DNA sequence: TGTACATCAGTGAACGCGCGTTCACTGATGTAC
DNA sequence: TGTACATCAGTGAACGCGCGTTCACTGATGTAC
């Protein structure tokens, strides 16, 4: 039996899906490509052959579900953008009050990026025009909706008098770029003596949003 | 005559160096690799064959000057780090006073990154451990010396009472990450409606360093 | 002044590899009659 | 209940390509005698 067609992890060929369930392979392909990208962070280095090996199928079977390589990559990016948005939304929902909600959302964004640096790099670390395998910026609407969340959180803080007057869009841009800087430089230079993430995020919010800390709600009981 | 060995731009094979001047090719190879990387920003996508084509030599001639591909890439990175440091130093020297010098250095850093986004991505946009062709983080000492410049500039502002008390190292880290965020997000999402660079940098310095603007030195005559 | 030799800066062909994609094919499962 | 056929989910071999690297070689230039 050829080694080429065996599953990468188990050495066993993946069983064939029953009729009507061929679509399952599509999800498995996206998941496998996502796992590989999470290990390398390099879209250009992703190969259909590696994806097929990971899933345990023959490479041409991918073409039953995606017209070409870039379609598979787009599907992976869409899924990851949705996941990032869900993580931020969940953190915001779990917090109380404008300031804590803003902070929780920013921290969730950074944690997603730091826990999965390669996945984050795949989403935000490429030059859209010059990337060889990607023709257009995918998932931009999903990314934009997550950014809208930040603009709204800043606006709520200002309306609640937790931050001084200012343009929420402009402030949110500053915050987003600063958060992106925090997480992407940490990924690029892991040996640099970075301060704790909470402190860096707090510095950014204090400096750029100028949050007013509500002394009535400090953690002292 | 084979097309393979002709110069990419002119179709003419590069003339052979005189004896004792073989080292010239080394500099030409670094420059050619740098030009290619400035066009793609993708270290993994750089090929020795493309470099040889650009210079107008046969590919194996590269091995007369570099033991392997990663040695050539390291040389390119060292040269670019040195260039970035020189640009920042020149801007700082051309400005007067602690605040303007800090601002000038930060702006020069951003302009270098924005004018040559792919070169900047090559320097700071990779995950050092997982990059396939690069074994260790190169140029780190050159990068670190440029960062020291920022720390000193912040410290001078504090000593000159142009900024409130604070830990210059911690503040410089915040500023650097914010600047990196500004320029790398601009490169990743060029279609986003970014505000003017000067304004973004000013927001970052005002917020994170809390610069005091010296009203005696405003631009009004 | 001539000549044999060493050095130097390269060249051209070939190696084995992994890649995206195409093509004709297989074989299990369902369905119409 | 049996059987011919259609559908579905894949497979295996092959294509042409660009890659990093190795190897034996070339041919101009300098130098020792």
Coordinates of C-alpha atoms (C1' of nucleotides) in Angstrom, one line a residue:
Chain A
X1 CA 0.0 0.0 0.0
X2 CA 1.3 3.4 -0.9
X3 CA 2.4 5.7 1.9
X4 CA 1.2 8.7 0.0
X5 CA -2.4 7.9 0.5
X6 CA -2.3 7.0 4.2
X7 CA -3.5 9.4 6.9
X8 CA -0.6 11.5 8.2
X9 CA -1.3 10.8 11.8
X10 CA -2.7 7.3 12.0
X11 CA -1.4 5.7 8.8
X12 CA -5.0 4.6 8.0
X13 CA -6.8 5.9 5.0
X14 CA -9.9 7.9 5.9
X15 CA -13.1 5.9 5.3
X16 CA -15.3 7.0 2.5
X17 CA -18.4 9.1 3.3
X18 CA -21.8 7.6 2.8
X19 CA -23.8 8.9 -0.2
X20 CA -25.4 12.3 0.4
X21 CA -22.7 13.1 3.0
X22 CA -19.9 14.0 0.6
X23 CA -20.1 17.6 2.0
X24 CA -18.4 16.4 5.2
X25 CA -15.1 16.3 3.4
X26 CA -15.4 20.0 2.7
X27 CA -15.5 20.8 6.4
X28 CA -12.6 18.4 7.1
X29 CA -10.5 20.1 4.4
X30 CA -11.1 23.5 5.9
X31 CA -10.2 22.2 9.3
X32 CA -7.1 20.5 8.1
X33 CA -5.9 23.5 6.2
X34 CA -6.6 25.6 9.2
X35 CA -4.5 23.3 11.4
X36 CA -1.6 23.4 9.0
X37 CA -1.8 27.2 8.8
X38 CA -1.9 27.4 12.6
X39 CA 1.4 25.6 12.6
X40 CA 3.2 27.7 10.0
X41 CA 1.3 31.0 9.6
X42 CA 2.4 31.0 6.0
X43 CA -0.4 31.1 3.4
X44 CA 2.1 30.8 0.5
X45 CA 3.6 27.7 2.1
X46 CA 0.3 25.9 2.3
X47 CA 0.1 23.1 -0.2
X48 CA -3.0 21.1 -1.3
X49 CA -0.9 17.9 -1.1
X50 CA -0.2 18.6 2.6
X51 CA -3.9 19.2 3.2
X52 CA -4.8 15.9 1.5
X53 CA -2.2 14.1 3.5
X54 CA -3.5 15.5 6.7
X55 CA -7.1 14.5 5.9
X56 CA -6.1 11.1 4.5
X57 CA -7.4 11.4 1.0
X58 CA -5.9 11.7 -2.5
X59 CA -5.0 15.2 -3.5
X60 CA -7.4 15.5 -6.5
X61 CA -10.4 14.8 -4.2
X62 CA -10.0 18.4 -3.0
X63 CA -11.2 19.5 -6.4
X64 CA -14.6 17.9 -5.7
X65 CA -15.2 20.7 -3.1
X66 CA -13.1 23.6 -4.1
X67 CA -12.3 24.9 -7.6
X68 CA -8.7 25.7 -6.8
X69 CA -6.3 26.3 -4.0
X70 CA -7.3 29.9 -3.3
X71 CA -10.9 28.9 -2.8
X72 CA -9.9 26.6 0.0
X73 CA -7.7 29.4 1.6
X74 CA -10.6 31.8 1.4
X75 CA -12.8 29.4 3.2
X76 CA -10.2 29.0 6.0
X77 CA -9.9 32.8 6.4
X78 CA -13.6 33.3 6.5
X79 CA -13.9 30.7 9.3
X80 CA -11.1 32.2 11.3
X81 CA -12.5 35.8 11.0
X82 CA -15.8 34.5 12.2
X83 CA -14.1 32.8 15.2
X84 CA -12.2 35.9 16.1
X85 CA -15.4 37.9 16.0
X86 CA -17.2 35.3 18.2
X87 CA -14.4 35.3 20.8
X88 CA -14.5 39.1 21.1
X89 CA -18.3 39.2 21.3
X90 CA -18.4 36.5 23.9
X91 CA -15.9 38.4 26.1
X92 CA -17.9 41.6 25.7
X93 CA -21.1 39.9 26.7
X94 CA -19.5 38.4 29.8
X95 CA -18.4 41.8 31.2
X96 CA -20.5 44.4 32.9
X97 CA -20.4 48.1 32.2
X98 CA -18.9 50.2 29.4
X99 CA -15.3 50.3 30.6
X100 CA -15.0 46.6 31.5
X101 CA -16.7 45.6 28.3
X102 CA -14.2 47.7 26.3
X103 CA -11.3 46.2 28.2
X104 CA -12.6 42.7 27.9
X105 CA -13.1 42.9 24.2
X106 CA -9.6 44.3 23.7
X107 CA -8.1 41.6 25.9
X108 CA -10.0 38.9 24.1
X109 CA -8.7 40.2 20.7
X110 CA -5.1 40.1 22.0
X111 CA -5.5 36.7 23.6
X112 CA -6.9 35.2 20.4
X113 CA -3.8 36.7 18.6
X114 CA -1.3 35.6 21.2
X115 CA -2.7 32.1 21.8
X116 CA -2.8 31.4 18.0
X117 CA -0.1 33.7 16.6
X118 CA 0.1 32.0 13.3
X119 CA -3.7 32.0 12.8
X120 CA -3.6 35.8 13.5
X121 CA -0.7 36.3 11.1
X122 CA -2.7 34.6 8.4
X123 CA -5.6 37.0 9.0
X124 CA -3.7 40.3 9.4
X125 CA -0.1 39.8 8.5
X126 CA -0.1 39.8 4.8
X127 CA 0.0 42.3 2.0
X128 CA -3.2 41.6 0.2
X129 CA -2.0 42.7 -3.3
X130 CA 1.3 40.9 -3.4
X131 CA 0.3 37.6 -1.8
X132 CA 0.7 35.1 -4.6
X133 CA -2.2 32.8 -3.9
X134 CA -4.8 35.3 -2.7
X135 CA -6.5 37.6 -5.2
X136 CA -8.7 39.7 -3.0
X137 CA -8.9 40.5 0.6
X138 CA -11.3 37.9 2.0
X139 CA -13.3 38.1 5.2
X140 CA -13.1 41.9 5.1
X141 CA -16.8 42.2 6.1
X142 CA -16.3 39.9 9.0
X143 CA -13.2 41.8 10.1
X144 CA -15.0 45.1 9.7
X145 CA -17.9 44.0 11.8
X146 CA -15.5 43.2 14.6
X147 CA -14.0 46.7 14.3
X148 CA -17.4 48.2 14.4
X149 CA -17.8 46.5 17.8
X150 CA -14.8 48.4 19.0
X151 CA -16.0 51.8 17.7
X152 CA -19.3 51.2 19.5
X153 CA -17.6 50.2 22.8
X154 CA -15.6 53.4 22.7
X155 CA -18.7 55.5 21.9
X156 CA -20.5 53.9 24.8
X157 CA -17.7 54.8 27.2
X158 CA -17.8 58.4 26.0
X159 CA -21.6 58.6 26.4
X160 CA -21.3 57.1 29.9
X161 CA -18.8 59.8 30.8
X162 CA -16.2 57.1 31.3
X163 CA -13.9 58.8 28.8
X164 CA -13.6 62.4 27.6
X165 CA -15.2 63.7 24.4
X166 CA -13.6 62.6 21.2
X167 CA -14.3 61.0 17.8
X168 CA -15.0 57.3 18.5
X169 CA -13.9 56.2 15.1
X170 CA -10.6 58.0 15.3
X171 CA -10.0 56.7 18.8
X172 CA -10.9 53.2 17.9
X173 CA -8.5 53.3 15.0
X174 CA -5.7 54.3 17.4
X175 CA -6.7 51.5 19.8
X176 CA -6.9 48.9 17.1
X177 CA -3.5 49.7 15.6
X178 CA -2.0 49.8 19.1
X179 CA -3.4 46.4 19.9
X180 CA -2.3 45.0 16.6
X181 CA 1.2 46.3 17.3
X182 CA 1.2 44.7 20.7
X183 CA 0.3 41.2 19.5
X184 CA 2.2 41.2 16.2
X185 CA 5.4 42.5 17.6
X186 CA 5.2 39.9 20.4
X187 CA 4.8 37.2 17.7
X188 CA 7.7 38.6 15.7
X189 CA 10.1 39.1 18.6
X190 CA 9.1 36.5 21.3
X191 CA 12.5 36.9 23.1
X192 CA 12.0 40.6 23.7
X193 CA 11.2 41.3 27.5
X194 CA 7.6 42.3 27.0
X195 CA 5.6 43.5 30.0
X196 CA 2.4 41.6 31.0
X197 CA -0.3 41.8 28.4
X198 CA -2.9 43.2 30.8
X199 CA -0.5 46.1 31.6
X200 CA 0.2 46.8 27.9
X201 CA -3.5 46.8 27.1
X202 CA -4.3 49.0 30.1
X203 CA -1.6 51.5 29.1
X204 CA -3.1 51.7 25.6
X205 CA -6.6 52.2 26.8
X206 CA -5.6 54.7 29.5
X207 CA -3.4 56.6 27.0
X208 CA -5.5 56.6 23.9
X209 CA -9.1 56.5 25.2
X210 CA -8.1 58.2 28.5
X211 CA -10.5 56.0 30.5
X212 CA -11.6 57.4 33.8
X213 CA -11.4 54.7 36.4
X214 CA -14.6 54.5 38.5
X215 CA -13.2 54.3 42.1
X216 CA -16.6 53.2 43.3
X217 CA -16.2 50.0 41.4
X218 CA -12.6 49.0 42.2
X219 CA -11.9 45.4 43.2
X220 CA -11.6 46.3 46.9
X221 CA -14.7 45.0 48.7
Chain B
X1 CA 22.1 31.6 -26.6
X2 CA 20.1 30.3 -23.7
X3 CA 17.5 32.7 -22.2
X4 CA 18.2 31.4 -18.8
X5 CA 21.6 33.0 -18.4
X6 CA 20.6 36.4 -19.7
X7 CA 20.1 39.4 -17.5
X8 CA 16.4 39.8 -16.6
X9 CA 16.2 43.5 -17.5
X10 CA 18.6 44.0 -20.4
X11 CA 18.9 40.5 -21.9
X12 CA 22.7 40.9 -21.7
X13 CA 24.9 38.7 -19.5
X14 CA 26.6 40.6 -16.8
X15 CA 30.3 41.1 -17.5
X16 CA 32.8 39.1 -15.5
X17 CA 34.6 40.9 -12.7
X18 CA 38.4 41.5 -13.0
X19 CA 40.6 39.4 -10.7
X20 CA 40.6 40.5 -7.1
X21 CA 37.2 42.1 -7.6
X22 CA 35.1 39.0 -7.2
X23 CA 33.7 40.4 -4.1
X24 CA 31.7 42.9 -6.1
X25 CA 29.3 40.1 -7.0
X26 CA 28.5 39.6 -3.3
X27 CA 27.2 43.2 -3.0
X28 CA 25.3 42.8 -6.2
X29 CA 23.6 39.6 -4.9
X30 CA 22.5 41.3 -1.7
X31 CA 21.2 44.3 -3.7
X32 CA 19.3 42.0 -6.1
X33 CA 17.8 39.9 -3.3
X34 CA 16.8 43.1 -1.5
X35 CA 15.1 44.4 -4.6
X36 CA 13.2 41.2 -5.1
X37 CA 12.1 41.1 -1.4
X38 CA 11.1 44.8 -1.7
X39 CA 8.7 43.7 -4.4
X40 CA 7.2 40.7 -2.7
X41 CA 7.9 41.0 1.1
X42 CA 8.0 37.2 1.3
X43 CA 11.2 35.7 2.5
X44 CA 9.9 32.2 1.9
X45 CA 9.1 33.0 -1.7
X46 CA 12.6 34.3 -2.5
X47 CA 14.5 31.9 -4.8
X48 CA 18.2 31.8 -5.6
X49 CA 17.3 31.3 -9.2
X50 CA 15.4 34.6 -9.2
X51 CA 18.3 36.4 -7.6
X52 CA 20.7 35.0 -10.2
X53 CA 18.4 36.0 -13.0
X54 CA 18.2 39.5 -11.6
X55 CA 21.9 39.8 -11.5
X56 CA 22.6 38.1 -14.8
X57 CA 24.7 35.2 -13.6
X58 CA 24.3 31.4 -13.4
X59 CA 22.6 30.3 -10.2
X60 CA 25.6 28.2 -8.8
X61 CA 27.8 31.4 -8.8
X62 CA 25.9 32.5 -5.7
X63 CA 27.7 29.7 -3.9
X64 CA 31.0 31.4 -4.5
X65 CA 29.9 34.1 -2.0
X66 CA 27.2 32.5 0.3
X67 CA 27.3 29.0 1.7
X68 CA 23.5 28.6 1.2
X69 CA 20.3 30.5 0.7
X70 CA 19.8 31.5 4.4
X71 CA 23.2 33.2 4.5
X72 CA 22.2 35.5 1.6
X73 CA 18.9 36.3 3.3
X74 CA 20.7 37.1 6.6
X75 CA 23.0 39.5 4.7
X76 CA 19.9 41.3 3.2
X77 CA 18.3 41.6 6.6
X78 CA 21.4 43.0 8.2
X79 CA 21.7 45.6 5.5
X80 CA 18.0 46.7 5.8
X81 CA 18.2 46.9 9.6
X82 CA 21.2 49.1 9.3
X83 CA 19.4 51.3 6.7
X84 CA 16.4 51.7 9.0
X85 CA 18.6 52.7 11.9
X86 CA 20.4 55.2 9.8
X87 CA 17.1 56.8 8.6
X88 CA 15.9 57.2 12.1
X89 CA 19.2 58.6 13.3
X90 CA 19.4 61.1 10.5
X91 CA 15.9 62.4 11.2
X92 CA 16.6 62.8 14.9
X93 CA 19.9 64.7 14.2
X94 CA 18.0 67.0 11.8
X95 CA 15.5 68.1 14.5
X96 CA 15.9 70.4 17.4
X97 CA 14.8 69.9 21.0
X98 CA 13.6 66.7 22.8
X99 CA 10.0 66.7 21.7
X100 CA 10.7 67.4 18.0
X101 CA 13.5 64.9 18.0
X102 CA 11.2 62.2 19.4
X103 CA 8.5 63.0 17.0
X104 CA 11.0 63.1 14.0
X105 CA 12.4 59.7 14.9
X106 CA 9.0 58.2 15.2
X107 CA 7.9 59.7 11.9
X108 CA 11.1 58.5 10.1
X109 CA 10.4 55.0 11.4
X110 CA 6.9 55.0 10.1
X111 CA 7.9 56.6 6.8
X112 CA 10.5 53.9 6.2
X113 CA 7.9 51.3 6.9
X114 CA 5.2 52.9 4.7
X115 CA 7.5 53.8 1.8
X116 CA 8.8 50.3 1.7
X117 CA 6.1 48.1 3.2
X118 CA 7.5 44.9 1.9
X119 CA 11.0 45.6 3.2
X120 CA 9.5 46.4 6.6
X121 CA 7.5 43.2 6.5
X122 CA 10.7 41.3 5.9
X123 CA 12.2 42.8 9.0
X124 CA 9.3 42.7 11.5
X125 CA 6.6 40.6 9.9
X126 CA 7.7 37.1 10.4
X127 CA 7.6 34.5 13.2
X128 CA 11.3 33.8 13.7
X129 CA 10.9 30.2 14.8
X130 CA 8.6 28.9 12.1
X131 CA 10.1 30.7 9.1
X132 CA 11.4 27.8 6.9
X133 CA 14.5 29.5 5.6
X134 CA 15.6 31.4 8.6
X135 CA 17.1 29.6 11.6
X136 CA 17.8 32.5 14.0
X137 CA 16.6 36.0 14.3
X138 CA 19.1 38.1 12.4
X139 CA 19.9 41.7 12.9
X140 CA 18.5 41.7 16.4
X141 CA 21.4 43.8 17.7
X142 CA 20.9 46.4 15.0
X143 CA 17.1 46.5 15.7
X144 CA 17.8 46.7 19.4
X145 CA 20.1 49.7 19.0
X146 CA 17.4 51.6 17.1
X147 CA 15.0 50.8 20.0
X148 CA 17.5 52.1 22.5
X149 CA 17.4 55.4 20.5
X150 CA 13.7 55.5 21.2
X151 CA 14.1 54.8 24.9
X152 CA 16.7 57.6 25.2
X153 CA 14.5 60.0 23.3
X154 CA 11.6 59.4 25.7
X155 CA 14.0 59.7 28.7
X156 CA 15.2 63.0 27.5
X157 CA 11.7 64.3 27.1
X158 CA 11.0 63.4 30.7
X159 CA 14.2 65.0 32.0
X160 CA 13.4 68.1 30.0
X161 CA 10.0 68.2 31.7
X162 CA 8.3 67.9 28.3
X163 CA 6.5 64.7 29.5
X164 CA 5.4 63.6 33.0
X165 CA 7.4 61.1 35.1
X166 CA 7.3 57.5 34.0
X167 CA 9.4 54.5 33.1
X168 CA 11.1 55.4 29.8
X169 CA 11.5 51.7 28.8
X170 CA 7.9 50.9 29.5
X171 CA 6.7 54.0 27.6
X172 CA 9.1 53.3 24.7
X173 CA 7.6 49.8 24.4
X174 CA 4.1 51.2 24.2
X175 CA 5.2 53.7 21.6
X176 CA 7.1 51.2 19.5
X177 CA 4.2 48.7 19.5
X178 CA 1.8 51.4 18.6
X179 CA 3.9 52.6 15.7
X180 CA 4.4 49.1 14.5
X181 CA 0.6 48.7 14.6
X182 CA 0.1 51.8 12.6
X183 CA 2.4 50.9 9.8
X184 CA 1.8 47.1 9.6
X185 CA -2.0 47.5 9.6
X186 CA -1.7 50.1 6.9
X187 CA 0.3 47.6 4.9
X188 CA -2.2 44.8 5.5
X189 CA -5.3 46.8 4.9
X190 CA -4.5 49.6 2.4
X191 CA -8.1 50.2 1.6
X192 CA -9.1 51.0 5.1
X193 CA -9.8 54.8 5.5
X194 CA -6.7 55.6 7.6
X195 CA -6.3 59.1 9.0
X196 CA -3.1 61.0 8.0
X197 CA 0.1 59.5 9.3
X198 CA 1.2 62.6 11.2
X199 CA -2.1 62.7 13.1
X200 CA -1.9 59.0 14.0
X201 CA 1.7 59.4 15.3
X202 CA 0.7 62.6 17.2
X203 CA -2.2 60.8 18.8
X204 CA 0.2 58.0 19.9
X205 CA 2.8 60.3 21.3
X206 CA 0.2 62.5 23.0
X207 CA -1.6 59.6 24.5
X208 CA 1.3 57.3 25.5
X209 CA 4.1 59.8 26.3
X210 CA 1.7 62.5 27.3
X211 CA 3.9 65.1 25.6
X212 CA 3.4 68.7 26.9
X213 CA 3.3 71.0 23.9
X214 CA 5.5 74.0 24.5
X215 CA 3.3 76.9 23.5
X216 CA 6.4 79.3 23.3
X217 CA 7.6 77.2 20.4
X218 CA 4.5 76.8 18.3
X219 CA 4.6 77.5 14.6
X220 CA 2.9 80.9 14.9
X221 CA 5.7 83.6 14.5
Chain C
dT1 C1' 61.1 37.7 -23.7
dG2 C1' 58.8 33.4 -23.6
dT3 C1' 56.3 29.8 -21.4
dA4 C1' 54.4 26.7 -18.0
dC5 C1' 51.5 26.9 -14.3
dA6 C1' 48.3 28.6 -10.6
dT7 C1' 44.5 31.3 -9.5
dC8 C1' 40.3 33.3 -9.9
dA9 C1' 35.4 34.1 -11.4
dG10 C1' 32.6 32.0 -13.0
dT11 C1' 29.3 28.2 -16.2
dG12 C1' 26.1 24.3 -17.8
dA13 C1' 24.1 20.1 -17.0
dA14 C1' 22.1 17.3 -13.8
dC15 C1' 20.1 15.4 -9.3
dG16 C1' 15.8 14.7 -6.7
dC17 C1' 12.1 17.1 -4.7
dG18 C1' 7.3 19.0 -3.9
dC19 C1' 4.1 21.5 -6.2
dG20 C1' -1.0 22.6 -8.6
dT21 C1' -3.8 20.6 -11.8
dT22 C1' -5.9 17.3 -15.3
dC23 C1' -7.5 13.0 -16.8
dA24 C1' -9.6 8.6 -17.2
dC25 C1' -11.0 5.5 -14.1
dT26 C1' -13.2 2.6 -9.8
dG27 C1' -16.4 0.6 -6.9
dA28 C1' -20.0 1.1 -3.5
dT29 C1' -24.7 2.6 -3.0
dG30 C1' -29.2 3.8 -4.4
dT31 C1' -33.3 3.5 -7.8
dA32 C1' -36.5 2.6 -11.8
dC33 C1' -38.7 -1.0 -13.9
Chain D
dT1 C1' -37.7 -10.2 -6.1
dG2 C1' -34.3 -9.4 -9.6
dT3 C1' -31.6 -6.6 -12.5
dA4 C1' -29.9 -2.9 -15.3
dC5 C1' -28.5 1.5 -14.8
dA6 C1' -27.4 6.2 -12.6
dT7 C1' -25.2 8.6 -9.1
dC8 C1' -21.8 9.6 -5.9
dA9 C1' -17.3 9.9 -3.5
dG10 C1' -13.6 9.3 -4.4
dT11 C1' -8.5 7.2 -6.7
dG12 C1' -3.9 6.8 -9.2
dA13 C1' -0.9 8.1 -12.7
dA14 C1' 0.8 11.6 -15.1
dC15 C1' 1.8 16.6 -16.9
dG16 C1' 5.1 20.4 -16.6
dC17 C1' 7.1 23.6 -13.5
dG18 C1' 10.5 25.9 -10.3
dC19 C1' 13.2 24.9 -6.7
dG20 C1' 18.2 24.3 -3.8
dT21 C1' 22.2 22.2 -4.4
dT22 C1' 26.2 19.4 -6.5
dC23 C1' 29.6 18.4 -9.8
dA24 C1' 33.0 18.6 -13.2
dC25 C1' 34.4 21.9 -16.2
dT26 C1' 36.1 26.6 -18.7
dG27 C1' 38.7 30.3 -19.9
dA28 C1' 40.7 34.8 -18.8
dT29 C1' 44.3 36.7 -16.0
dG30 C1' 48.3 36.9 -13.3
dT31 C1' 53.0 35.0 -11.8
dA32 C1' 57.4 32.3 -11.3
dC33 C1' 61.2 30.9 -13.7

